[in-house]
Amino acid sequence: QVQLVESGGGLVQAGGSLRLSCVASGRTFGSYVMGWFRQAPGKEREFVAAISWSGRSTYYADSVKGRFTISPDNAKNTVYLQMNSLKPEDTAVYYCGLDPRKSYAGSYSDGRDNYDYWGQGTQVTVSS
């Protein structure tokens, strides 16, 4: 089994920044893709960003391109999501997921069903 634990959420004003962390433990895989998704109240969980285990490929939702950056720290089994220029519409619970069958992050990385493992989520609230 794989355990994913997110942290770093909080309350921030519009235009501010937050950095989320997702720490993985348990079973290891030779290659995988890590993704960040978010879910606002009353809405479906939506894709935010994904990164390959090597860090060589990334994929972003159009809504966060240029504002969010996903990056790995394999020594710490951690994936980060740096969020800048935050907007009220970024308010949501943010989840990280792990896709153990892919080695490259691409357009298919936005599918929730690709991810076998999920964390418990961390709340991000952006005030206007």
PDB file of C-alpha atoms in Angstrom:
ATOM      1  CA  GLN A   1       0.000   0.000   0.000  1.00  0.00           C
ATOM      2  CA  VAL A   2       0.927   3.613  -0.487  1.00  0.00           C
ATOM      3  CA  GLN A   3       0.176   6.391   1.942  1.00  0.00           C
ATOM      4  CA  LEU A   4       0.006   9.990   0.766  1.00  0.00           C
ATOM      5  CA  VAL A   5      -0.136  12.877   3.216  1.00  0.00           C
ATOM      6  CA  GLU A   6      -0.773  16.455   2.078  1.00  0.00           C
ATOM      7  CA  SER A   7       0.063  19.562   4.069  1.00  0.00           C
ATOM      8  CA  GLY A   8       0.600  23.268   3.609  1.00  0.00           C
ATOM      9  CA  GLY A   9      -2.929  24.471   3.083  1.00  0.00           C
ATOM     10  CA  GLY A  10      -4.347  27.512   4.819  1.00  0.00           C
ATOM     11  CA  LEU A  11      -6.024  30.878   4.461  1.00  0.00           C
ATOM     12  CA  VAL A  12      -4.400  33.453   2.200  1.00  0.00           C
ATOM     13  CA  GLN A  13      -5.452  36.694   0.568  1.00  0.00           C
ATOM     14  CA  ALA A  14      -5.912  36.966  -3.173  1.00  0.00           C
ATOM     15  CA  GLY A  15      -2.562  37.484  -4.856  1.00  0.00           C
ATOM     16  CA  GLY A  16      -0.737  35.550  -2.167  1.00  0.00           C
ATOM     17  CA  SER A  17       1.170  32.272  -2.289  1.00  0.00           C
ATOM     18  CA  LEU A  18       1.134  28.862  -0.674  1.00  0.00           C
ATOM     19  CA  ARG A  19       3.242  25.757  -1.083  1.00  0.00           C
ATOM     20  CA  LEU A  20       1.578  22.399  -0.679  1.00  0.00           C
ATOM     21  CA  SER A  21       3.496  19.215   0.092  1.00  0.00           C
ATOM     22  CA  CYS A  22       2.600  15.597  -0.550  1.00  0.00           C
ATOM     23  CA  VAL A  23       4.717  12.987   1.210  1.00  0.00           C
ATOM     24  CA  ALA A  24       4.558   9.391  -0.013  1.00  0.00           C
ATOM     25  CA  SER A  25       5.385   6.314   2.037  1.00  0.00           C
ATOM     26  CA  GLY A  26       4.898   2.578   1.868  1.00  0.00           C
ATOM     27  CA  ARG A  27       5.175   0.583  -1.338  1.00  0.00           C
ATOM     28  CA  THR A  28       7.599   1.924  -3.922  1.00  0.00           C
ATOM     29  CA  PHE A  29       7.332   1.892  -7.711  1.00  0.00           C
ATOM     30  CA  GLY A  30      10.017   2.081 -10.344  1.00  0.00           C
ATOM     31  CA  SER A  31       8.156   4.793 -12.201  1.00  0.00           C
ATOM     32  CA  TYR A  32       4.962   6.702 -11.569  1.00  0.00           C
ATOM     33  CA  VAL A  33       3.142   9.972 -12.002  1.00  0.00           C
ATOM     34  CA  MET A  34       2.069  12.185  -9.115  1.00  0.00           C
ATOM     35  CA  GLY A  35      -0.861  14.505  -9.575  1.00  0.00           C
ATOM     36  CA  TRP A  36      -2.599  17.306  -7.724  1.00  0.00           C
ATOM     37  CA  PHE A  37      -6.356  17.671  -7.927  1.00  0.00           C
ATOM     38  CA  ARG A  38      -8.772  19.974  -6.131  1.00  0.00           C
ATOM     39  CA  GLN A  39     -12.401  19.879  -5.154  1.00  0.00           C
ATOM     40  CA  ALA A  40     -14.524  22.892  -4.303  1.00  0.00           C
ATOM     41  CA  PRO A  41     -17.843  22.546  -2.453  1.00  0.00           C
ATOM     42  CA  GLY A  42     -20.539  21.223  -4.745  1.00  0.00           C
ATOM     43  CA  LYS A  43     -18.113  20.556  -7.577  1.00  0.00           C
ATOM     44  CA  GLU A  44     -16.333  17.538  -8.937  1.00  0.00           C
ATOM     45  CA  ARG A  45     -12.691  16.900  -8.232  1.00  0.00           C
ATOM     46  CA  GLU A  46     -10.675  18.583 -10.984  1.00  0.00           C
ATOM     47  CA  PHE A  47      -7.146  18.183 -12.221  1.00  0.00           C
ATOM     48  CA  VAL A  48      -4.508  20.780 -11.338  1.00  0.00           C
ATOM     49  CA  ALA A  49      -1.048  19.471 -12.229  1.00  0.00           C
ATOM     50  CA  ALA A  50       0.978  16.293 -12.663  1.00  0.00           C
ATOM     51  CA  ILE A  51       4.639  15.339 -12.755  1.00  0.00           C
ATOM     52  CA  SER A  52       6.549  12.210 -13.684  1.00  0.00           C
ATOM     53  CA  TRP A  53       8.693  10.425 -11.131  1.00  0.00           C
ATOM     54  CA  SER A  54      11.825  11.723 -12.857  1.00  0.00           C
ATOM     55  CA  GLY A  55      10.568  15.299 -12.871  1.00  0.00           C
ATOM     56  CA  ARG A  56      11.217  15.487 -16.601  1.00  0.00           C
ATOM     57  CA  SER A  57       7.620  15.856 -17.659  1.00  0.00           C
ATOM     58  CA  THR A  58       4.864  18.005 -16.232  1.00  0.00           C
ATOM     59  CA  TYR A  59       1.309  18.813 -17.235  1.00  0.00           C
ATOM     60  CA  TYR A  60      -0.938  21.618 -15.985  1.00  0.00           C
ATOM     61  CA  ALA A  61      -4.559  22.589 -16.175  1.00  0.00           C
ATOM     62  CA  ASP A  62      -5.062  25.742 -18.224  1.00  0.00           C
ATOM     63  CA  SER A  63      -6.527  27.496 -15.196  1.00  0.00           C
ATOM     64  CA  VAL A  64      -3.257  27.317 -13.258  1.00  0.00           C
ATOM     65  CA  LYS A  65      -0.612  27.577 -15.993  1.00  0.00           C
ATOM     66  CA  GLY A  66       1.893  30.297 -15.216  1.00  0.00           C
ATOM     67  CA  ARG A  67       0.767  30.517 -11.582  1.00  0.00           C
ATOM     68  CA  PHE A  68       1.349  27.035 -10.144  1.00  0.00           C
ATOM     69  CA  THR A  69       4.504  24.918 -10.301  1.00  0.00           C
ATOM     70  CA  ILE A  70       4.758  21.224  -9.470  1.00  0.00           C
ATOM     71  CA  SER A  71       8.134  19.808  -8.488  1.00  0.00           C
ATOM     72  CA  PRO A  72       9.587  16.676  -6.868  1.00  0.00           C
ATOM     73  CA  ASP A  73      12.081  15.990  -4.148  1.00  0.00           C
ATOM     74  CA  ASN A  74      12.736  12.293  -4.593  1.00  0.00           C
ATOM     75  CA  ALA A  75      15.148  12.188  -1.665  1.00  0.00           C
ATOM     76  CA  LYS A  76      12.224  13.147   0.556  1.00  0.00           C
ATOM     77  CA  ASN A  77       9.551  11.206  -1.357  1.00  0.00           C
ATOM     78  CA  THR A  78       7.745  14.514  -1.649  1.00  0.00           C
ATOM     79  CA  VAL A  79       5.977  16.421  -4.404  1.00  0.00           C
ATOM     80  CA  TYR A  80       5.343  20.136  -4.009  1.00  0.00           C
ATOM     81  CA  LEU A  81       2.780  22.445  -5.525  1.00  0.00           C
ATOM     82  CA  GLN A  82       3.901  26.051  -5.418  1.00  0.00           C
ATOM     83  CA  MET A  83       0.859  28.269  -5.869  1.00  0.00           C
ATOM     84  CA  ASN A  84       1.375  31.945  -6.679  1.00  0.00           C
ATOM     85  CA  SER A  85      -1.033  34.740  -7.592  1.00  0.00           C
ATOM     86  CA  LEU A  86      -3.829  32.890  -5.872  1.00  0.00           C
ATOM     87  CA  LYS A  87      -7.422  33.747  -6.725  1.00  0.00           C
ATOM     88  CA  PRO A  88     -10.645  33.182  -4.772  1.00  0.00           C
ATOM     89  CA  GLU A  89     -11.629  30.572  -7.357  1.00  0.00           C
ATOM     90  CA  ASP A  90      -8.603  28.506  -6.288  1.00  0.00           C
ATOM     91  CA  THR A  91     -10.380  27.821  -3.000  1.00  0.00           C
ATOM     92  CA  ALA A  92     -10.803  24.068  -2.606  1.00  0.00           C
ATOM     93  CA  VAL A  93      -9.558  20.972  -0.862  1.00  0.00           C
ATOM     94  CA  TYR A  94      -6.370  19.915  -2.629  1.00  0.00           C
ATOM     95  CA  TYR A  95      -5.543  16.232  -3.021  1.00  0.00           C
ATOM     96  CA  CYS A  96      -2.475  14.450  -4.308  1.00  0.00           C
ATOM     97  CA  GLY A  97      -2.699  11.160  -6.127  1.00  0.00           C
ATOM     98  CA  LEU A  98      -0.319   8.540  -7.460  1.00  0.00           C
ATOM     99  CA  ASP A  99      -0.615   6.766 -10.814  1.00  0.00           C
ATOM    100  CA  PRO A 100       1.640   3.683 -10.672  1.00  0.00           C
ATOM    101  CA  ARG A 101       1.203   2.740 -14.325  1.00  0.00           C
ATOM    102  CA  LYS A 102       2.621   5.820 -16.064  1.00  0.00           C
ATOM    103  CA  SER A 103       6.146   7.134 -16.358  1.00  0.00           C
ATOM    104  CA  TYR A 104       5.335  10.312 -18.260  1.00  0.00           C
ATOM    105  CA  ALA A 105       2.972  13.156 -17.371  1.00  0.00           C
ATOM    106  CA  GLY A 106       0.747  14.164 -20.264  1.00  0.00           C
ATOM    107  CA  SER A 107      -2.799  15.025 -21.223  1.00  0.00           C
ATOM    108  CA  TYR A 108      -4.083  11.704 -19.880  1.00  0.00           C
ATOM    109  CA  SER A 109      -2.797  12.698 -16.435  1.00  0.00           C
ATOM    110  CA  ASP A 110      -5.944  14.713 -15.870  1.00  0.00           C
ATOM    111  CA  GLY A 111      -8.082  11.607 -15.473  1.00  0.00           C
ATOM    112  CA  ARG A 112      -8.999  10.839 -11.867  1.00  0.00           C
ATOM    113  CA  ASP A 113      -9.414   7.150 -12.637  1.00  0.00           C
ATOM    114  CA  ASN A 114      -5.715   6.856 -13.471  1.00  0.00           C
ATOM    115  CA  TYR A 115      -4.761   7.382  -9.850  1.00  0.00           C
ATOM    116  CA  ASP A 116      -4.860   4.414  -7.499  1.00  0.00           C
ATOM    117  CA  TYR A 117      -3.801   6.187  -4.331  1.00  0.00           C
ATOM    118  CA  TRP A 118      -5.001   9.425  -2.760  1.00  0.00           C
ATOM    119  CA  GLY A 119      -4.218  11.525   0.266  1.00  0.00           C
ATOM    120  CA  GLN A 120      -6.740  12.956   2.694  1.00  0.00           C
ATOM    121  CA  GLY A 121      -6.553  16.480   1.298  1.00  0.00           C
ATOM    122  CA  THR A 122      -5.573  19.901   2.580  1.00  0.00           C
ATOM    123  CA  GLN A 123      -7.841  22.949   2.577  1.00  0.00           C
ATOM    124  CA  VAL A 124      -6.845  26.072   0.667  1.00  0.00           C
ATOM    125  CA  THR A 125      -8.960  29.174   1.150  1.00  0.00           C
ATOM    126  CA  VAL A 126      -8.293  32.369  -0.800  1.00  0.00           C
ATOM    127  CA  SER A 127     -10.066  35.486   0.408  1.00  0.00           C
ATOM    128  CA  SER A 128     -10.894  38.394  -1.867  1.00  0.00           C
TER     129      SER A 128
END
